[in-house]
Short mmCIF file of C-alpha atoms in Angstrom, two decimals:
data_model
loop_
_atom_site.label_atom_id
_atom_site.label_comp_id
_atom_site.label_asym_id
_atom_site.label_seq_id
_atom_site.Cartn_x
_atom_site.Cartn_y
_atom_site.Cartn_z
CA UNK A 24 11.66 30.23 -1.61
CA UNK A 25 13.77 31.73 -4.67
CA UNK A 26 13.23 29.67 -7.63
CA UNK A 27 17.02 28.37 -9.43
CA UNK A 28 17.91 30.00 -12.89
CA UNK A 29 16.64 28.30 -15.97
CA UNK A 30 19.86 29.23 -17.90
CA UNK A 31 20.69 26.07 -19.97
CA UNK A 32 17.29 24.15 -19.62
CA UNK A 33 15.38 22.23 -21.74
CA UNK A 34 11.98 23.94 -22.87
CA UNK A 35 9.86 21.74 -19.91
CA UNK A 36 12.44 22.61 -17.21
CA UNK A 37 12.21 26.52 -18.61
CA UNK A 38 8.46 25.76 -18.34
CA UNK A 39 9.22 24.59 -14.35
CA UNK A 40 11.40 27.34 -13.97
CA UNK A 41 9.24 29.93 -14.84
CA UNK A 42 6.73 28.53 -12.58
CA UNK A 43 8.66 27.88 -9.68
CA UNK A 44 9.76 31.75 -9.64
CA UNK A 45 5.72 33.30 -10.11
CA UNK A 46 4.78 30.00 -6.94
CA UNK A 47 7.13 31.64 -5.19
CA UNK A 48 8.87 34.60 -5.99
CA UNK A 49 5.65 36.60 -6.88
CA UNK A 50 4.71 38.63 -9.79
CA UNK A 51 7.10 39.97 -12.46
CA UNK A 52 6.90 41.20 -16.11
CA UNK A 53 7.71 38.84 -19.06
CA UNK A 54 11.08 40.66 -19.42
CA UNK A 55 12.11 40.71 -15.91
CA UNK A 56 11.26 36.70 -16.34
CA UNK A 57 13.04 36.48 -19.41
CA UNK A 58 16.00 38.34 -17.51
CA UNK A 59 16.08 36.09 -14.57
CA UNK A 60 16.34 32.38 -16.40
CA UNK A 61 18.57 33.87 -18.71
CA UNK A 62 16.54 32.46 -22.11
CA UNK A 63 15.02 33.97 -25.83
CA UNK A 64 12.28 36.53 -25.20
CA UNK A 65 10.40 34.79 -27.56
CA UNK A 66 10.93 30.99 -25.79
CA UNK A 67 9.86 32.57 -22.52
CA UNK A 68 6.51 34.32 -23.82
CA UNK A 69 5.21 30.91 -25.86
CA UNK A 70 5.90 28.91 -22.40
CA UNK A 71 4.14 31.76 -20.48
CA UNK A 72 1.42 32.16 -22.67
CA UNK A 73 0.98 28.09 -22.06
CA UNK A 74 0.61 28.34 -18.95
CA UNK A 75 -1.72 31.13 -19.28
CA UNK A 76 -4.49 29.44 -21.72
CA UNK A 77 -4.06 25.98 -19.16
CA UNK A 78 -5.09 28.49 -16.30
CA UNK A 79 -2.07 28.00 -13.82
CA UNK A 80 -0.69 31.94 -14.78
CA UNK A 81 -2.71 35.42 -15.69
CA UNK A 82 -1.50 38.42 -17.03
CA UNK A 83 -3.60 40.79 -15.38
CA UNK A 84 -1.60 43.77 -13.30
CA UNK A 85 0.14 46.71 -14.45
CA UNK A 86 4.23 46.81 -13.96
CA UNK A 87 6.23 49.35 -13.81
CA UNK A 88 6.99 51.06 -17.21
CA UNK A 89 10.72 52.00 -18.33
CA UNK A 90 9.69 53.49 -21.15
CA UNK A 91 7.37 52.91 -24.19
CA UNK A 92 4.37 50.50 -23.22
CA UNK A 93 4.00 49.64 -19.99
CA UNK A 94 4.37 46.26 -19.11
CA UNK A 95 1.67 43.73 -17.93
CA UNK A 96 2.75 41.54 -14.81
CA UNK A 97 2.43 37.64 -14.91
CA UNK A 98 1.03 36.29 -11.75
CA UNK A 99 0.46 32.59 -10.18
CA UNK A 100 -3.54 32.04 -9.77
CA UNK A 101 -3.55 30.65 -6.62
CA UNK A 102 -7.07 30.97 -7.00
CA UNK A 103 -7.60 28.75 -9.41
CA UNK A 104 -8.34 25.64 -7.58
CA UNK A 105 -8.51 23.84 -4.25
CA UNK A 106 -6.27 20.85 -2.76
CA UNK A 107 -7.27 19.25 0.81
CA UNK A 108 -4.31 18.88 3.24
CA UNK A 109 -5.07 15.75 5.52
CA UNK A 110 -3.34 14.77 8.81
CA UNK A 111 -3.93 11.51 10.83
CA UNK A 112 -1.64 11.31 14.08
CA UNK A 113 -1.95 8.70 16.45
CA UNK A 114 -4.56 10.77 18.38
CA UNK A 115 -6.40 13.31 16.19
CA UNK A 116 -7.20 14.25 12.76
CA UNK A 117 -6.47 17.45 10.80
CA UNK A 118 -8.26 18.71 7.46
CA UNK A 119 -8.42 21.73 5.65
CA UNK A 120 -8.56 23.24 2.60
CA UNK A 121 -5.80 25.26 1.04
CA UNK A 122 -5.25 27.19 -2.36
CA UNK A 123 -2.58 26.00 -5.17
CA UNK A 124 -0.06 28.36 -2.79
CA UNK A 125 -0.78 26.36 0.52
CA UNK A 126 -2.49 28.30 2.31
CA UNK A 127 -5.44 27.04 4.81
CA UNK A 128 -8.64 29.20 3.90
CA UNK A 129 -10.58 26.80 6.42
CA UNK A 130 -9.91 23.92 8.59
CA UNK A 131 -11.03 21.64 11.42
CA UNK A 132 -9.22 19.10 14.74
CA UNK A 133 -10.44 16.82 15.81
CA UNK A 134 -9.46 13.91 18.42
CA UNK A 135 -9.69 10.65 17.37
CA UNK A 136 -8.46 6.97 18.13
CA UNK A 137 -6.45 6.12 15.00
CA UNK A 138 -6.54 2.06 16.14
CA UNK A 139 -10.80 2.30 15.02
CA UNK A 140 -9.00 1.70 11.95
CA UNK A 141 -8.57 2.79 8.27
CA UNK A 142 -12.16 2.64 7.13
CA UNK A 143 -13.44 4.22 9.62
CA UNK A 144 -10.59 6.96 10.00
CA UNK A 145 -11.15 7.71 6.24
CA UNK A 146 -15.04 7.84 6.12
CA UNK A 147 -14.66 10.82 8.85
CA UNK A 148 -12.07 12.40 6.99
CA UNK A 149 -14.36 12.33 3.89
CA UNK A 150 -17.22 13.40 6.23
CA UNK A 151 -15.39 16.56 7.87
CA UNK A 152 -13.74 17.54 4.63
CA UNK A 153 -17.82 17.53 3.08
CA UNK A 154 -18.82 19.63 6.17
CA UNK A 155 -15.53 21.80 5.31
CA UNK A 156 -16.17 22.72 1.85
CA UNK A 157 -19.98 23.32 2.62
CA UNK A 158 -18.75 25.41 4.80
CA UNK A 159 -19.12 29.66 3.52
CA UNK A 160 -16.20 30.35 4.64
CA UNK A 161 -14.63 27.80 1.94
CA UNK A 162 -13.01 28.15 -1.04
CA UNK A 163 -15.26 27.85 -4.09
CA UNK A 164 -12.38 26.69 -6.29
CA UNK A 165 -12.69 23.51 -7.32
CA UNK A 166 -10.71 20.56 -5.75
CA UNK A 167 -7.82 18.90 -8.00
CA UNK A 168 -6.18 17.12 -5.41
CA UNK A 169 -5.79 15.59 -2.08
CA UNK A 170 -2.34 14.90 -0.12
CA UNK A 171 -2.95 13.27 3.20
CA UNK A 172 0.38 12.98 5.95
CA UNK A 173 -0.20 9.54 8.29
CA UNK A 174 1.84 9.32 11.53
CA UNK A 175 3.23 6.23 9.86
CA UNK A 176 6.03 4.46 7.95
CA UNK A 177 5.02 5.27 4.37
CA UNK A 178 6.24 4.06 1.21
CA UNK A 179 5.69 6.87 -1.05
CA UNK A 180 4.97 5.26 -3.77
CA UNK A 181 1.94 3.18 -3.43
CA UNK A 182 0.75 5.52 -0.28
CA UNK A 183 0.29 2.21 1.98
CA UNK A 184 2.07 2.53 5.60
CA UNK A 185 4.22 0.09 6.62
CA UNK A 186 4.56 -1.93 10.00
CA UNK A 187 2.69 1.28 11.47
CA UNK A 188 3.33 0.45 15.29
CA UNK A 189 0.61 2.57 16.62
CA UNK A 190 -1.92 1.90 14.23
CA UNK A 191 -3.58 -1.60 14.37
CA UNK A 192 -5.02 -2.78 10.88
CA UNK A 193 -2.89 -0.10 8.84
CA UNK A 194 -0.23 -2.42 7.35
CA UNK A 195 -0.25 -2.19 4.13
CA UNK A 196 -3.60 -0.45 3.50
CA UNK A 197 -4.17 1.14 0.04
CA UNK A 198 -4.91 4.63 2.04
CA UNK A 199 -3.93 6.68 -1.12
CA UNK A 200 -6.43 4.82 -3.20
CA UNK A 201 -8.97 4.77 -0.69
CA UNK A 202 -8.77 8.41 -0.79
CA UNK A 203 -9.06 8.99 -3.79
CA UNK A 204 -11.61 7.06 -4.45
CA UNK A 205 -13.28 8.89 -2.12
CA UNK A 206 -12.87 12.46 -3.24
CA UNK A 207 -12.92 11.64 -6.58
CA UNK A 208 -9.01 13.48 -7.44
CA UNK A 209 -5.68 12.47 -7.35
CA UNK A 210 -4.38 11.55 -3.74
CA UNK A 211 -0.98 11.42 -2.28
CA UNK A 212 0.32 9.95 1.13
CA UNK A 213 3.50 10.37 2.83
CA UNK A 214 4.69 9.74 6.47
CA UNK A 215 3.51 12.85 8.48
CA UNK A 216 7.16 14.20 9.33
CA UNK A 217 8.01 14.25 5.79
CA UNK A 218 5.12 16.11 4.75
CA UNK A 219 5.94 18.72 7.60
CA UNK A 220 9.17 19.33 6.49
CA UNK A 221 8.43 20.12 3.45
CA UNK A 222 5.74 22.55 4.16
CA UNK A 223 8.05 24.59 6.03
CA UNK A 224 10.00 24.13 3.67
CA UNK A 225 7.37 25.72 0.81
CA UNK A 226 6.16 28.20 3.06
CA UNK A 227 7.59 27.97 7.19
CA UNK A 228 11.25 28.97 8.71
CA UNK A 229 12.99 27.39 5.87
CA UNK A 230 12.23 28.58 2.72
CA UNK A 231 15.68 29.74 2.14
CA UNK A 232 17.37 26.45 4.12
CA UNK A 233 18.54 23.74 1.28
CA UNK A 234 19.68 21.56 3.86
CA UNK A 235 17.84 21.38 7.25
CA UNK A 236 15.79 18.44 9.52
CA UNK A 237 12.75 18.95 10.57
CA UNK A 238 12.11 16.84 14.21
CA UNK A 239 8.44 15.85 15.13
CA UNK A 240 8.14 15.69 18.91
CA UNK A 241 5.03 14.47 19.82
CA UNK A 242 3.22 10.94 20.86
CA UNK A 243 5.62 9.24 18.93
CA UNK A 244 8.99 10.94 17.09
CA UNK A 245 10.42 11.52 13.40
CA UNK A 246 12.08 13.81 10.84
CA UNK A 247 12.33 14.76 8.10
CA UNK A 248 15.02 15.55 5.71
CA UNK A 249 15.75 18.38 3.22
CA UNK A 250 18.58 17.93 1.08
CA UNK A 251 19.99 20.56 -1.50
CA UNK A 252 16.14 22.24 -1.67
CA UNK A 253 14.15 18.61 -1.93
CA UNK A 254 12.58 16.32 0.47
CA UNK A 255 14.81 13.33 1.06
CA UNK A 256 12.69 10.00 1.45
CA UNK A 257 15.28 7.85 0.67
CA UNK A 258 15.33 4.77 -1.03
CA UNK A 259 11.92 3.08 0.78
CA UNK A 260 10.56 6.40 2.02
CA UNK A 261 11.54 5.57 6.00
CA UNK A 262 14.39 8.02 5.73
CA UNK A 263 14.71 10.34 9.05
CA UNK A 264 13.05 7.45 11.23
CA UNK A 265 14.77 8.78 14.51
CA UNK A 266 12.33 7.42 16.79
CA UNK A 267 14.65 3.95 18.22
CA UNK A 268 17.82 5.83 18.03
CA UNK A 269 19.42 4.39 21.64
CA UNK A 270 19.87 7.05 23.90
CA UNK A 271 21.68 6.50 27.47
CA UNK A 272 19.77 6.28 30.00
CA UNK A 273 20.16 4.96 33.63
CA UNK A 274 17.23 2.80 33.21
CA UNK A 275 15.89 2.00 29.79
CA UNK A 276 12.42 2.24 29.22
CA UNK A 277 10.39 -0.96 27.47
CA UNK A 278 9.81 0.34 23.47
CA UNK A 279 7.01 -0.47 21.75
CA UNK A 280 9.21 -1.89 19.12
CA UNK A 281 10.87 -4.88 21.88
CA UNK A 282 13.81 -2.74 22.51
CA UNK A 283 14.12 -1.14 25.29
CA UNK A 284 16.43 2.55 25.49
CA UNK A 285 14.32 4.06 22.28
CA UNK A 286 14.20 7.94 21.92
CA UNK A 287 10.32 7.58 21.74
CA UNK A 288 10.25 5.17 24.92
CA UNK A 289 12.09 8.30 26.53
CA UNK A 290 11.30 11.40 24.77
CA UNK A 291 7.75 11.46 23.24
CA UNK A 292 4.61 12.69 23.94
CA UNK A 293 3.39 9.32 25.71
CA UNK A 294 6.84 8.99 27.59
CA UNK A 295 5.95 12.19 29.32
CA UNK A 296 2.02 11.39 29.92
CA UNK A 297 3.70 8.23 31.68
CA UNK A 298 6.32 10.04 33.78
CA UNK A 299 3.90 12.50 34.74
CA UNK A 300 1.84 9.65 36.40
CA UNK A 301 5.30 8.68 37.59
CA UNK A 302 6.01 12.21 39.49
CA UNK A 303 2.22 12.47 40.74
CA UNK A 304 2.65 9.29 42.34
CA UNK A 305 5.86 9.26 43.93
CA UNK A 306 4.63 12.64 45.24
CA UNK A 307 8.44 13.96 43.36
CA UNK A 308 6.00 16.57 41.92
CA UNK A 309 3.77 18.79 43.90
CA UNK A 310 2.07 20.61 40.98
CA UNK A 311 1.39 17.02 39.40
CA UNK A 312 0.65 15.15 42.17
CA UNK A 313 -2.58 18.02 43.43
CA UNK A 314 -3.98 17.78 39.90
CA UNK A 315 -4.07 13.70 40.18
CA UNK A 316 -5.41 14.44 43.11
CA UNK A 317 -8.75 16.49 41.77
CA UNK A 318 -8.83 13.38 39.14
CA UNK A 319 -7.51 14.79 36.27
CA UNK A 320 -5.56 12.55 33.76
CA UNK A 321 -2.82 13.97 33.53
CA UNK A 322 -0.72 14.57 30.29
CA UNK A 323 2.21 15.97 28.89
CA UNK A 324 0.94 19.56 28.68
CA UNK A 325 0.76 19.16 32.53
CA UNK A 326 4.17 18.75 32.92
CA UNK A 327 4.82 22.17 30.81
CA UNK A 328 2.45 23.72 32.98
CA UNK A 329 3.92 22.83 36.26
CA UNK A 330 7.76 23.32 35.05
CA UNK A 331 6.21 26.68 34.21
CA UNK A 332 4.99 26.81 37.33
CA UNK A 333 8.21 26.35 39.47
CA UNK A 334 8.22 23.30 39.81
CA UNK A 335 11.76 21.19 40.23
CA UNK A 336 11.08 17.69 39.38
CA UNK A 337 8.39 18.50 36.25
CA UNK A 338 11.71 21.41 34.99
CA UNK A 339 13.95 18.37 35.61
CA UNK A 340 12.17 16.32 33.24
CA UNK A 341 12.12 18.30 30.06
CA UNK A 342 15.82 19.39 30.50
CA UNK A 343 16.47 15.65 31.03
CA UNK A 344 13.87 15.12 27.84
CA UNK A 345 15.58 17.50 25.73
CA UNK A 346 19.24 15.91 26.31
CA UNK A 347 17.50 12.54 25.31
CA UNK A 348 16.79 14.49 21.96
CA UNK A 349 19.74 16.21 21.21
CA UNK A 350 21.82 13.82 22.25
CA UNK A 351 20.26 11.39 19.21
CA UNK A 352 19.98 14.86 16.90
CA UNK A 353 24.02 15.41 17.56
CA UNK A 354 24.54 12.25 15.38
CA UNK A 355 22.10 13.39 12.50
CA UNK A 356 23.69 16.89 12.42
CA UNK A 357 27.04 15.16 12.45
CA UNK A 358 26.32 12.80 9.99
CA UNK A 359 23.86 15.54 7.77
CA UNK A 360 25.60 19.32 8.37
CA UNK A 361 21.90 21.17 8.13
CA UNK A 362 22.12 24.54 8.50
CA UNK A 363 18.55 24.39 10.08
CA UNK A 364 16.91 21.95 12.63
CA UNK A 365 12.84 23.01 13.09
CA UNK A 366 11.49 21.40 16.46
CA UNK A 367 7.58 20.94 15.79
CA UNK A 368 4.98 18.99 17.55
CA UNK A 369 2.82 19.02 20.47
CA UNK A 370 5.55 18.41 22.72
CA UNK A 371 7.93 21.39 21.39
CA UNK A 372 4.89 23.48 22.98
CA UNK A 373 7.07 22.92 26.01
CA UNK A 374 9.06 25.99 25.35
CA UNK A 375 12.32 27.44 26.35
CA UNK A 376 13.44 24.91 29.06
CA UNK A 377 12.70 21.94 26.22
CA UNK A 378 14.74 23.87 23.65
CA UNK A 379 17.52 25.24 25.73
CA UNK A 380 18.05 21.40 26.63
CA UNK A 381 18.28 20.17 23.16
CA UNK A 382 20.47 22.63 21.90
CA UNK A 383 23.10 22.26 24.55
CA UNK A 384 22.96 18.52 23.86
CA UNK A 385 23.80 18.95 19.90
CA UNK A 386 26.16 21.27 20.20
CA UNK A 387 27.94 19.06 23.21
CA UNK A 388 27.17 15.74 20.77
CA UNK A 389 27.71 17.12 17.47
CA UNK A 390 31.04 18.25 15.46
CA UNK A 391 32.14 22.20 16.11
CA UNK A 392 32.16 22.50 12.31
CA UNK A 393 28.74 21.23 11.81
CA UNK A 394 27.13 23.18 14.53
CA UNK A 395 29.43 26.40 13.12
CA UNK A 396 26.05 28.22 11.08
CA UNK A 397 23.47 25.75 12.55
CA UNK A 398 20.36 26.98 14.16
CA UNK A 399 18.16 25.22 16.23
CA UNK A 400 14.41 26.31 16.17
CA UNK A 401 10.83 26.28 17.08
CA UNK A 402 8.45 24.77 14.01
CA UNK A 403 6.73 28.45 12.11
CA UNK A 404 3.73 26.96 10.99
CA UNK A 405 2.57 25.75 14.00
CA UNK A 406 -0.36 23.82 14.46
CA UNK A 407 -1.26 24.13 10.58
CA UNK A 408 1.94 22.33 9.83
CA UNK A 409 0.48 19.10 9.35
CA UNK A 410 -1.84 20.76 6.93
CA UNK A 411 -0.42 22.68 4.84
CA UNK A 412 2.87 20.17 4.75
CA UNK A 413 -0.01 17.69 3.20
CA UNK A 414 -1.44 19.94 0.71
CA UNK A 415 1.89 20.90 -0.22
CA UNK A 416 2.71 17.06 -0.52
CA UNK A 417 -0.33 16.90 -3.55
CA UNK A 418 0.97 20.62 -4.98
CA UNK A 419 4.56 19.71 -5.95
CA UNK A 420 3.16 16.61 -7.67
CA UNK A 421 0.27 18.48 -9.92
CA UNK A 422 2.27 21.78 -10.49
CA UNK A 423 4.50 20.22 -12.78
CA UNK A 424 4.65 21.61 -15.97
CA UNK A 425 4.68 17.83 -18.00
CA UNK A 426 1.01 18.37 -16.78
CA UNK A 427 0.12 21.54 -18.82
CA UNK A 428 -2.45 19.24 -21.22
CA UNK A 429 -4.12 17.80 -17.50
CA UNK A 430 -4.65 21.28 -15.71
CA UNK A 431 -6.23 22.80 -18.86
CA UNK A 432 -8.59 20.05 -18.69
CA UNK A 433 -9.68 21.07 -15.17
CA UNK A 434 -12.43 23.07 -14.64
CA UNK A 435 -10.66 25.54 -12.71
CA UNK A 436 -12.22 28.81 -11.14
CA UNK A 437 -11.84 31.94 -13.77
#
């Protein structure tokens, strides 16, 4: 992601600036830097050379010389410490452990019922992240922070979910400061989605997308929002909740939420465990109805499988599950003009039919001139999205530069 010009900044944002282009540009000489953000040669080297003695930059490759001595290259030491990227959907847990760029050096699934609660959910979090950084394969860095992504309403600021409707005995649980107590380091906690979006953002599909949504298709639904290069949480942190947008449909399904016609009561992961059932049943599915009948519970990855297979009625349900979704994304990209929407989740796994669907629906629902430079898709991180979107969640926060005087109290890996 290219880092914005300095030109004109105060001596902290210069500080930010410089730091944002080594994150994520990559390594360049003090005059290239001093170049790029436009500032005094001798402004740019003191806020280097900051950075350097705190431990968040070294000076330690060659560059290429145009004449007289050769220049040294200033790099980001990624190296430098650890941060633990944690998510909890409704039906499994994901940890690992990441550098200061993001990236997962070792991590670990794991199902698990998210209604046994928060005190039990976090005491085998803290036990699989202990079995994680015992592991060899982990970083020996040590750990500064831990950012955590809940499949939740989140206010941001406290990091206690709100009116979580699939997880009984979350409301209003101090889960950030349960964390860090913990682990012992400074914890952040943001809806799941959000998190996600931004860690394509940092390091997925769209790193060079300043507007785009990111759409979470899986037991339940969200987004997130980017907006002009920053996460958009709005003004309670419940911003891109897409998941009782009313969608038409012949007969609306009962909601979790005492609506009935919801996007999730039609389009998530456990709409299409219960239509499955549905097609096995009513015999409307072959492929679904033989594997009921060898007692398998059947699940939405079934349905993938059999569409895959050939067959009709499973096919017809994911293009019908895809309209459902873009029909409710054609009002968002309406209303939003990205030039990006990422489909992640278990239930994007569905492929081509699933996508096909939804981007015939936004482009049929949405404004010509906001679908004129859109694209529309699959999620690039994959499976580690919820990951690395969670460690990135705790990185933006501690790679500040108003924290120079904290990180060069850390004991941070030379």
């Amino acid at each position: 992601m290219a880092a914005r010009s300095g030109t004109g900044a105060g001596p902290e944002d210069l500080s930010q600036t410089l730091l944002n282009m080594l994150r994520f540009n990559g390594p360049a000489t003090k005059p290239v830097l001093t170049e790029r953000v436009g500032a005094g040669r001798t402004l740019v080297t003191q806020k280097i050379n900051e950075m350097i003695d705190a431990g968040l930059l070294a000076e330690d490759r060659v560059g290429r010389s145009t004449g007289g001595r050769i220049p040294r290259e200033v790099r980001f030491r990624s190296e430098a410490a650890a941060v633990v990227g944690i998510e909890v959907g409704s039906s499994g847990i994901d940890a690992g452990i990441t550098d200061l760029a993001g990236r997962p050096a070792i991590a670990h699934h794991e199902a698990w019922d998210i209604a046994q609660g928060p005190e039990a959910t976090l005491d085998r979090i803290k036990q699989i992240v202990d079995r994680l950084r015992a592991d060899p394969q982990a970083p020996t860095a040590p750990l500064v922070a831990v950012g955590a992504g809940l499949a939740a309403p989140v206010e941001f600021s406290t990091g206690r979910p709100v009116s979580p409707p699939y997880m009984p005995g979350w409301d209003d649980y101090p889960v950030r400061d349960r964390l860090a107590d913990r682990f012992g380091v400074e914890t952040w906690v943001d809806n799941d989605v959000s998190a996600m979006a931004l860690g394509e953002l940092r390091a997925g599909l769209a790193q060079d997308a300043s507007d785009f949504l990111f759409v979470k298709l899986g037991w339940g639904i969200g987004a997130g929002l980017v907006s002009r290069g920053g996460l958009h949480r709005g003004a309670d942190g419940c911003a891109g909740d897409i998941a009782h947008i009313p969608v038409p449909a012949a007969s609306p399904a009962p909601c979790r939420c005492g609506r009935r016609g919801c996007l999730v009561a039609h389009a998530s992961g456990a709409a299409l465990t219960r239509e499955a059932q549905r097609l096995a049943d009513t015999g409307e599915s072959p492929h679904l109805k033989s594997l009921a009948a060898q007692g398998k519970t059947l699940q939405a990855a079934d349905i993938t499988a059999a569409a895959r297979a050939g067959d009709p009625a499973a096919t017809e349900l994911l293009v019908q599950t895809g309209r459902f979704i873009g029909t409710a994304l054609g009002t968002y990209v309406s209303f939003f003009n990205p030039s990006l929407v990422v489909i992640g989740g278990g239930v994007s796994k569905a492929g081509d039919i699933l996508l096909a669907a939804i981007r015939q629906a936004v482009y049929e629902f949405s404004l010509p001139l906001a679908t004129r430079h859109l694209r529309i898709v699959p999620a690039g991180l994959g499976d580690a999205a919820g990951i690395v979107g969670a460690a990135f969640t705790a990185l933006d926060a501690v790679l500040r530069t108003d924290r120079i005087v904290w990180w060069a109290e850390q004991p941070l890996k030379n």
